[in-house]
Short mmCIF file of C-alpha atoms (C1' of nucleotides) in Angstrom, two decimals:
data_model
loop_
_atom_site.label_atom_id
_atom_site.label_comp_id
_atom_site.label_asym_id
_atom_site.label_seq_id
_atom_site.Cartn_x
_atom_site.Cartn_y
_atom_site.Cartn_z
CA UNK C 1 -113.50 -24.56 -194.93
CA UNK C 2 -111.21 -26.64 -192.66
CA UNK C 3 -108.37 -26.48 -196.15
CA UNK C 4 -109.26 -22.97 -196.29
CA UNK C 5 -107.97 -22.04 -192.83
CA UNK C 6 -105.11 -24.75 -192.89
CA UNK C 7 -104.15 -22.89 -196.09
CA UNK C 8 -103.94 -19.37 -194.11
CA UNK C 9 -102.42 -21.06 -191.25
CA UNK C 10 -99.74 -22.51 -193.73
CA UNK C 11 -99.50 -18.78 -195.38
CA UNK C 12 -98.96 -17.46 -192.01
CA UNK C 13 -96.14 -19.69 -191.00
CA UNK C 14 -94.50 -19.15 -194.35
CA UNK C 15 -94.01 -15.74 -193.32
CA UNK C 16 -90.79 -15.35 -191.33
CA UNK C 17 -90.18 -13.16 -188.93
CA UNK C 18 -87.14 -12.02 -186.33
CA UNK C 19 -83.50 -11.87 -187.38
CA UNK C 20 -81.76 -12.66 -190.25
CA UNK C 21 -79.70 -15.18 -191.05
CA UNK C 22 -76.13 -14.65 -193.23
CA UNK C 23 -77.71 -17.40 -195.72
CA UNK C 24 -81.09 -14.99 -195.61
CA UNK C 25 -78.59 -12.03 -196.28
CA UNK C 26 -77.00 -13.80 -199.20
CA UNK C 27 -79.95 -14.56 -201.28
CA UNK C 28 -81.31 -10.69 -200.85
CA UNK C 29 -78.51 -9.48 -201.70
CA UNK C 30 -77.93 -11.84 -204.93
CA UNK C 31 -81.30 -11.05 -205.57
CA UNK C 32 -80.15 -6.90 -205.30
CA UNK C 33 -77.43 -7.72 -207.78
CA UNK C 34 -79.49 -9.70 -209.94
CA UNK C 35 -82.77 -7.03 -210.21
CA UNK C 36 -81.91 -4.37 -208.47
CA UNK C 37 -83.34 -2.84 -205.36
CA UNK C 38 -87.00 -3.44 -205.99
CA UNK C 39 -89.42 -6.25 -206.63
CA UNK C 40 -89.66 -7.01 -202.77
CA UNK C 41 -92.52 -8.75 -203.01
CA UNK C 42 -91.17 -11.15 -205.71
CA UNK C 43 -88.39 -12.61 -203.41
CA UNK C 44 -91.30 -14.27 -201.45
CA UNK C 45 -93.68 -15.18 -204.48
CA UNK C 46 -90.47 -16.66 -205.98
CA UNK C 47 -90.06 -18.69 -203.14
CA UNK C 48 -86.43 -17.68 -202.26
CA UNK C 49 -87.23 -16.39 -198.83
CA UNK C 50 -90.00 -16.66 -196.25
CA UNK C 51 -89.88 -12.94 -195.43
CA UNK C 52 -92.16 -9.94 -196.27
CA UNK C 53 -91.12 -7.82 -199.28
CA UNK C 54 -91.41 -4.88 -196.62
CA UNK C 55 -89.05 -7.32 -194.29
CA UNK C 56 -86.48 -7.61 -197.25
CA UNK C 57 -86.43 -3.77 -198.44
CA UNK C 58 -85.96 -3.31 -194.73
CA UNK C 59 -82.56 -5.60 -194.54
CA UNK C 60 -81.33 -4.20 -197.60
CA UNK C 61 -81.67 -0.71 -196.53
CA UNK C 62 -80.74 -0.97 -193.31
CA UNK C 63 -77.88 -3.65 -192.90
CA UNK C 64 -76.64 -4.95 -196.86
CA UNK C 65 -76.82 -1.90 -198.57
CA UNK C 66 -73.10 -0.82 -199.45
CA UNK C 67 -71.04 2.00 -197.67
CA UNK C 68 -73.39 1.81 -194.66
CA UNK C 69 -71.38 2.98 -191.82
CA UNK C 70 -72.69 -0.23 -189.63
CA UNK C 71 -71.74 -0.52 -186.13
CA UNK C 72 -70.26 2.85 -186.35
CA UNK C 73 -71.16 5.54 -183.73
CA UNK C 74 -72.46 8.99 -185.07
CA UNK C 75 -69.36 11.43 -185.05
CA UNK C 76 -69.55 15.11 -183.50
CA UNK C 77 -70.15 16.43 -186.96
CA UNK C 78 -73.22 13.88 -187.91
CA UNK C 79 -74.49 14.46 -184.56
CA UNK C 80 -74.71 18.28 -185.16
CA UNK C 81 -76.06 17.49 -188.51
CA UNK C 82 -78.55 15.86 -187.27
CA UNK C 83 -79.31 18.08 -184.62
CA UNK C 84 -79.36 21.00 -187.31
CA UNK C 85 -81.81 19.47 -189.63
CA UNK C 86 -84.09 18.20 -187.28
CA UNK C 87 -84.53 21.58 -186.04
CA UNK C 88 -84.95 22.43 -189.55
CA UNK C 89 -87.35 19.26 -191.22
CA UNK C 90 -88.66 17.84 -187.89
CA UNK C 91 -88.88 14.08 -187.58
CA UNK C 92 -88.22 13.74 -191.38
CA UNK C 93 -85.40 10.79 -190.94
CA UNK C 94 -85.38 9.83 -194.07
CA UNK C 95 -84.37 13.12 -195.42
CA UNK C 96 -81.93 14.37 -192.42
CA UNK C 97 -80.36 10.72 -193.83
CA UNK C 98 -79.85 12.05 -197.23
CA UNK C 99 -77.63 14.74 -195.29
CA UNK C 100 -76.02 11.70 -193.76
CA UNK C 101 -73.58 9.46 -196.05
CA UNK C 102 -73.88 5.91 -194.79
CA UNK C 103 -76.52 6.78 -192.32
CA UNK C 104 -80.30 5.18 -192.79
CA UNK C 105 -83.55 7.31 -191.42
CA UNK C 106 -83.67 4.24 -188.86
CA UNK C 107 -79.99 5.25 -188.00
CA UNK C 108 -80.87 8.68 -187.18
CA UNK C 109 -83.88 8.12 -185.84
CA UNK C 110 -82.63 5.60 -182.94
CA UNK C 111 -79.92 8.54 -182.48
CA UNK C 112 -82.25 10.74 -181.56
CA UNK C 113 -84.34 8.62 -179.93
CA UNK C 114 -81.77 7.84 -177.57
CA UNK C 115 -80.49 11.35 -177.34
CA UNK C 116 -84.49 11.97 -176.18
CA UNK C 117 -84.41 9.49 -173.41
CA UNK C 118 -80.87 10.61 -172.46
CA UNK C 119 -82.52 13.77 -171.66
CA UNK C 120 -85.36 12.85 -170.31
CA UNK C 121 -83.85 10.75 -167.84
CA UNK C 122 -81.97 14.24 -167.13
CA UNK C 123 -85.24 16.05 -166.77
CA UNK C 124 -86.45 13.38 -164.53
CA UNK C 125 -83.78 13.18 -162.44
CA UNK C 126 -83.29 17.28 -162.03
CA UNK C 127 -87.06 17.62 -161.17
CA UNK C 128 -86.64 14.80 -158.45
CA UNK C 129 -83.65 16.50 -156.96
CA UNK C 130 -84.69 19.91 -157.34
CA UNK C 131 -88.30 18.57 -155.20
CA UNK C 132 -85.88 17.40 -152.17
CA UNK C 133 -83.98 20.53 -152.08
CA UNK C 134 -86.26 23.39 -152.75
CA UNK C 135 -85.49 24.99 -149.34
CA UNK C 136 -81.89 25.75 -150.43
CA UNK C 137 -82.52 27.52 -153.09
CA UNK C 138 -81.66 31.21 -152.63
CA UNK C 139 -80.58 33.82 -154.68
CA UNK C 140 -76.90 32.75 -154.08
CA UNK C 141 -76.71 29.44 -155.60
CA UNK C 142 -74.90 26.59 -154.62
CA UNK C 143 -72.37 25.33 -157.31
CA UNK C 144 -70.12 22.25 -155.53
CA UNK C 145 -69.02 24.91 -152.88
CA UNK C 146 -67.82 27.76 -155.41
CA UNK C 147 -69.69 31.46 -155.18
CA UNK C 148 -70.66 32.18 -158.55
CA UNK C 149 -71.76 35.66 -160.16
CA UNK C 150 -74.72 36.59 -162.35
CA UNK C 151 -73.40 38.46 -165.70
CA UNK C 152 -75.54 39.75 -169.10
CA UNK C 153 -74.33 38.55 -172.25
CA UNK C 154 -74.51 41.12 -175.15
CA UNK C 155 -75.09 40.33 -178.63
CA UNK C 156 -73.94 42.25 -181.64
CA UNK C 157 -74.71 39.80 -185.25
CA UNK C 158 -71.50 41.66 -186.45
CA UNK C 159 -69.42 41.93 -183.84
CA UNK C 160 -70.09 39.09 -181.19
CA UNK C 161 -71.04 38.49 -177.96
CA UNK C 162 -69.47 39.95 -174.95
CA UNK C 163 -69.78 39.09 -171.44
CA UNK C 164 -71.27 41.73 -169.07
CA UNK C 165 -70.74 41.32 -165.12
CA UNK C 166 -74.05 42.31 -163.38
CA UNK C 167 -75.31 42.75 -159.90
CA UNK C 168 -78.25 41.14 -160.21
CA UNK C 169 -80.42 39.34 -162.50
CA UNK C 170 -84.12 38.68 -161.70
CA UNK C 171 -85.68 35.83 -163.87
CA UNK C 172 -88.53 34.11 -163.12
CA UNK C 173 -88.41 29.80 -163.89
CA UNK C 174 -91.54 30.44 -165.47
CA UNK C 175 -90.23 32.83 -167.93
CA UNK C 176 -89.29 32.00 -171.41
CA UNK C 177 -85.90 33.62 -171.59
CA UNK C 178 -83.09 31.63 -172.55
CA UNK C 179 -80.89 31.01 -170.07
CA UNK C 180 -77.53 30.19 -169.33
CA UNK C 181 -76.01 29.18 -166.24
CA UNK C 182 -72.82 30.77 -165.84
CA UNK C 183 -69.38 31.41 -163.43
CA UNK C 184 -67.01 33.54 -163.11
CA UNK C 185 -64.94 31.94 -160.54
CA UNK C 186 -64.68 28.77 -162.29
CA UNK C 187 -62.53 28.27 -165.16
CA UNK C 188 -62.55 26.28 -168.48
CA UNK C 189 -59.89 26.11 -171.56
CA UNK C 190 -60.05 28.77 -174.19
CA UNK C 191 -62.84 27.28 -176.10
CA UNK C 192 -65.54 29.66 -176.54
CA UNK C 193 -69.29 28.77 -175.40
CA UNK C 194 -71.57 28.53 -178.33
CA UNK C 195 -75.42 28.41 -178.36
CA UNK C 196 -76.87 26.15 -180.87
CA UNK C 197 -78.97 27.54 -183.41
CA UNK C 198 -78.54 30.69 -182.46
CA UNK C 199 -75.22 30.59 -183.37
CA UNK C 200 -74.42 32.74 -180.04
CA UNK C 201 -70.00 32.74 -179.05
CA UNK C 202 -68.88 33.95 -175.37
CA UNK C 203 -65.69 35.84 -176.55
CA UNK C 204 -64.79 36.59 -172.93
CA UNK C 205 -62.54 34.14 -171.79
CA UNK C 206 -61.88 32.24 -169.55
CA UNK C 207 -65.01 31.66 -167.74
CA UNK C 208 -66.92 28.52 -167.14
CA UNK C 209 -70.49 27.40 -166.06
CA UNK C 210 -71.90 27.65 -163.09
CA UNK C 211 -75.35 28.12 -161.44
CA UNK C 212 -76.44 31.50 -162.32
CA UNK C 213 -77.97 32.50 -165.39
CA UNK C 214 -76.78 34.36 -168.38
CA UNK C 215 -79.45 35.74 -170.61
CA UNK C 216 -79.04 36.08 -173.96
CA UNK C 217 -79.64 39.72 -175.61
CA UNK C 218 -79.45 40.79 -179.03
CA UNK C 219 -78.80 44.25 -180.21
CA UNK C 220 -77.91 46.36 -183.99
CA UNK C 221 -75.37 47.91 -182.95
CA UNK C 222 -72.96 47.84 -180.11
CA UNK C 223 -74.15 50.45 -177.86
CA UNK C 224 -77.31 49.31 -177.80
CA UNK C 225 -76.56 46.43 -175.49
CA UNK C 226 -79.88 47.21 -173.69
CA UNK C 227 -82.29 45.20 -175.93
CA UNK C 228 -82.77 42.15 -174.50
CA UNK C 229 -84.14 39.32 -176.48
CA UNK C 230 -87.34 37.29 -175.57
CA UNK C 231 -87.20 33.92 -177.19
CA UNK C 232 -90.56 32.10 -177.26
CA UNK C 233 -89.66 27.99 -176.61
CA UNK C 234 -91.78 25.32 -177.35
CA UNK C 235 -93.31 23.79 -173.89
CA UNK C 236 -90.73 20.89 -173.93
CA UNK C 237 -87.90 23.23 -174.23
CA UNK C 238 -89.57 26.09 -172.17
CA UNK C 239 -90.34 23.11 -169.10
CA UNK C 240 -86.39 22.46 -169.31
CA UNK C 241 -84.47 25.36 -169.72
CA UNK C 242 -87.20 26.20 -166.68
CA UNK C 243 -85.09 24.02 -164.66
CA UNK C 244 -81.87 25.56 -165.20
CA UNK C 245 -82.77 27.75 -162.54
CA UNK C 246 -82.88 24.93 -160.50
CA UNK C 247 -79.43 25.50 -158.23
CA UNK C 248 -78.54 21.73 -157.88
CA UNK C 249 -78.77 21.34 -162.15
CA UNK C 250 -75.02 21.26 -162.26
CA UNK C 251 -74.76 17.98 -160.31
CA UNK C 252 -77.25 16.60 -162.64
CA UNK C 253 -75.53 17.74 -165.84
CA UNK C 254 -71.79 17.22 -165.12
CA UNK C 255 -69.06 18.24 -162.65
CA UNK C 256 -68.24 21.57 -162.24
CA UNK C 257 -64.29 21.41 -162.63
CA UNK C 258 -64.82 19.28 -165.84
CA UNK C 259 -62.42 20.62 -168.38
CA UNK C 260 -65.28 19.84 -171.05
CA UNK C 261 -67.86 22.02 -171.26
CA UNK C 262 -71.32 20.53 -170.92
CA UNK C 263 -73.31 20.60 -173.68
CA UNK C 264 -72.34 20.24 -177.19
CA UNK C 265 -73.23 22.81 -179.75
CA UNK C 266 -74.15 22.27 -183.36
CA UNK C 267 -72.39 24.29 -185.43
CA UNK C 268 -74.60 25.67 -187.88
CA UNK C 269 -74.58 22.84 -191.21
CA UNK C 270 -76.39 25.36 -194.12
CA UNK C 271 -76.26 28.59 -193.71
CA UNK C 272 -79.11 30.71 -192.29
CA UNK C 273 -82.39 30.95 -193.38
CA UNK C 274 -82.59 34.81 -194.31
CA UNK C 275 -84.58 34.98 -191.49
CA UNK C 276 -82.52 36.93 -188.66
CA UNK C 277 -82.58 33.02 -186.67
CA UNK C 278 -79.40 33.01 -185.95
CA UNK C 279 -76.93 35.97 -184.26
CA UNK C 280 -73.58 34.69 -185.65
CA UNK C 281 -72.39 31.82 -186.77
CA UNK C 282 -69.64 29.62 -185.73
CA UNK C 283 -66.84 29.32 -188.71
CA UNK C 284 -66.31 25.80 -189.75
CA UNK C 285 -62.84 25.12 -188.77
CA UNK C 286 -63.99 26.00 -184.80
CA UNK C 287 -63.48 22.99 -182.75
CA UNK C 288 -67.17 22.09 -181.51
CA UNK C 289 -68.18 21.83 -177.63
CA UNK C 290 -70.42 20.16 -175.76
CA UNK C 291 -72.67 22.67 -174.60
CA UNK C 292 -76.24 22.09 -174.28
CA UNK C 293 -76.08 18.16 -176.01
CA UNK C 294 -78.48 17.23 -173.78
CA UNK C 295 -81.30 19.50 -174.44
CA UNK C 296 -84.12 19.17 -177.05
CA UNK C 297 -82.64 20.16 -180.46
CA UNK C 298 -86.40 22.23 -180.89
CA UNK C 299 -84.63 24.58 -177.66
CA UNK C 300 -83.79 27.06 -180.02
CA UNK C 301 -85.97 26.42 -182.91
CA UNK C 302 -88.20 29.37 -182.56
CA UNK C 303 -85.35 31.62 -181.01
CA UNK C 304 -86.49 35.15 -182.80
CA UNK C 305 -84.68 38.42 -181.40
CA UNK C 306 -87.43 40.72 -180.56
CA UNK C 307 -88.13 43.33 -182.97
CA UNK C 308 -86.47 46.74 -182.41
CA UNK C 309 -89.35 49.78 -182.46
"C1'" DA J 1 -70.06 -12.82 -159.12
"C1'" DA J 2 -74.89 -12.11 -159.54
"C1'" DG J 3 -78.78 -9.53 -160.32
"C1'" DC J 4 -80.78 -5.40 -161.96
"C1'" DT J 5 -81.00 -1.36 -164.96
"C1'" DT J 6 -79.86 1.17 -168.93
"C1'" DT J 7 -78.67 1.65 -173.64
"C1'" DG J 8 -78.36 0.82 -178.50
"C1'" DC J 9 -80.06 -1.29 -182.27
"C1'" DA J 10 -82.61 -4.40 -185.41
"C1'" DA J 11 -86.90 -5.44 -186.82
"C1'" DC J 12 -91.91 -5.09 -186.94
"C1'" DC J 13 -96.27 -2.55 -187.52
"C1'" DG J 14 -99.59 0.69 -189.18
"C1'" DC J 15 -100.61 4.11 -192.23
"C1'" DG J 16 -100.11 7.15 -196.13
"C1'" DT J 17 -98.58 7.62 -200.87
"C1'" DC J 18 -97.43 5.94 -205.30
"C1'" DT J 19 -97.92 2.88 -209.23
"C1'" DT J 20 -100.08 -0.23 -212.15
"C1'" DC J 21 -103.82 -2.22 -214.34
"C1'" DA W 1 -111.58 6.84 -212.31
"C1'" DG W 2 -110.76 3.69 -208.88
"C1'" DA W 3 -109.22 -0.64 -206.85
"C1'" DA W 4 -105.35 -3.33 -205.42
"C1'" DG W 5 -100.82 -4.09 -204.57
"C1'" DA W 6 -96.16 -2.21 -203.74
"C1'" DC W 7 -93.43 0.90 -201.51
"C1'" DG W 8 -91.74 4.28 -198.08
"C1'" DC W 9 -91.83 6.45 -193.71
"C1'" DG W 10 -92.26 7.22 -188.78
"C1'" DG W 11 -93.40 5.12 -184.42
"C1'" DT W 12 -92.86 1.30 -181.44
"C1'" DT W 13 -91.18 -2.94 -179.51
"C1'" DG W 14 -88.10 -6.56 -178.06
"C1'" DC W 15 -83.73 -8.16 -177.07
"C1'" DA W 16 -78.80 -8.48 -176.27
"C1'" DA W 17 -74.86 -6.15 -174.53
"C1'" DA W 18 -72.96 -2.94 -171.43
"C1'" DG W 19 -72.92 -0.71 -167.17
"C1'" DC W 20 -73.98 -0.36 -162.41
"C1'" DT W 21 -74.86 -1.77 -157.59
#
DNA sequence: AAGCTTTGCAACCGCGTCTTC
DNA sequence: AGAAGACGCGGTTGCAAAGCT
């Protein structure tokens, strides 16, 4: 009995655990060259290395495999990828990776993991500030000192958006409009504002962000600028575009004279479903913002213009 | 400069699926 | 057919480096 559990103690300190060591490295990978990438299991029984065959697969997928882009941060375009197909396939890393030359599912998925905390550390923060200052909120937002001016946004999927000065625009935090802060008295460079998924360009330039909202609205043909769209969120996405209403968001999100826009935009990877998801897409060759990077990727998942009578 | 916090990443774990016998 | 082992995937954890106060 005694053998019996000194022989599972033995087993269990056989078993190596923790990071690996360039020697460690070496004989996976000769074993890789020698047998290919399989027979984990036999690198231990062989008595080569003291690590799990699920430990070695692991190191070879993640760190030895060849043309991984190690130590290399995800570029604008694999961060829109990403963005894209996670809308798309959910938390499917391993396949957004196949997207992703160089790039393993545990790449991607500390990306986004990070890009999660990012924002909730954003939502956090907003919510706290937005608590102390609830009193100052008025229908004439503050925006670092600068009067800013509600305006409509109309969509036409052939023709664009335009930008649509308006008195007044009455939307209640609760609701599940997609919103857009926006001013007019602030201004950017000529880059156009895009909305993720949707797809959505500002054409009017110049204009900037700003406090007040912009809501998004979708219509067949250009005089019919009146349809407004209602785009259902998911609770996570509903809970912080909720917020935007909340007049002290800018400070959270970035300075308001910033010559970069705030958020970066995927630009649209594949092309559209046939479903009518998206209202236009960027072209390619468009240099991409930063509008929105810091909001669930899910925002517009579910965007859906509402159906025309 | 020191201490604390945040961030990014490597590695582990549990579970489901696939393969082999 | 089904049991056992191997494999693959997604979630989680721990730690070192970077950043901040």
């Amino acid at each position: 009995m005694r053998k019996m559990e000194a022989n599972n103690n033995n087993k269990k300190e056989e078993i190596k655990k923790g990071p690996w060591k360039a020697e460690e490295d070496e004989v996976l990978i000769n074993h890789v060259k020698r047998y290919g990438p399989r027979d984990w299991s036999s690198i231990r029984s062989k008595g080569l290395l003291h690590r799990t065959g699920k430990s070695c697969r692991l190191r070879w997928v993640n760190k030895l495999r060849p043309n991984l882009k190690n130590g290399c941060k995800f570029s604008a375009d694999e961060e829109r990828v990403v963005i894209e197909l996670q809308s798309d396939f959910g938390n499917k890393w391993a396949r957004i990776a196949t997207y992703l030359p160089g790039r393993t599912d545990n790449d991607v998925k500390n990306f986004w993991s990070s890009r999660q905390k990012r924002l909730a550390r954003i939502l956090h923060n907003s919510s706290s500030d937005a608590s102390t200052s609830k009193s100052s909120s008025s229908s004439s937002h503050r925006c670092k000192g600068k009067h800013v001016k509600p305006i409509r946004q109309s969509c036409n999927p052939t023709q664009g958006f335009s930008l649509v000065e308006e008195e007044e625009i009455t939307v209640s935090s609760s609701s599940s409009l997609m919103k857009v802060p926006y001013s007019s008295s602030d201004q950017v460079d000529d880059k156009a504002l895009r909305l993720p998924d949707l797809g959505i360009k500002f054409e009017h330039q110049p204009f900037t962000f700003g406090t007040d909202l912009v809501i998004a609205e979708f219509s067949d043909s250009p005089n019919d600028a009146d349809q407004q769209a209602l785009i259902p969120f998911s609770p996570e996405s509903r809970e912080l575009l909720a917020r935007l209403d909340d007049p002290f968001y800018y400070d959270i999100l970035g300075p308001a004279d910033s010559s970069e826009p705030l958020f970066a935009l995927p630009q649209p990877f594949f092309e559209p479903s046939p479903a009518p998801r998206r209202c236009r897409h960027v072209s390619k060759d468009e240099e991409p913002d930063v509008f929105l990077d810091d909001f669930p990727a899910d925002m517009f998942d579910q965007v859906d213009p509402i159906r025309t009578p």
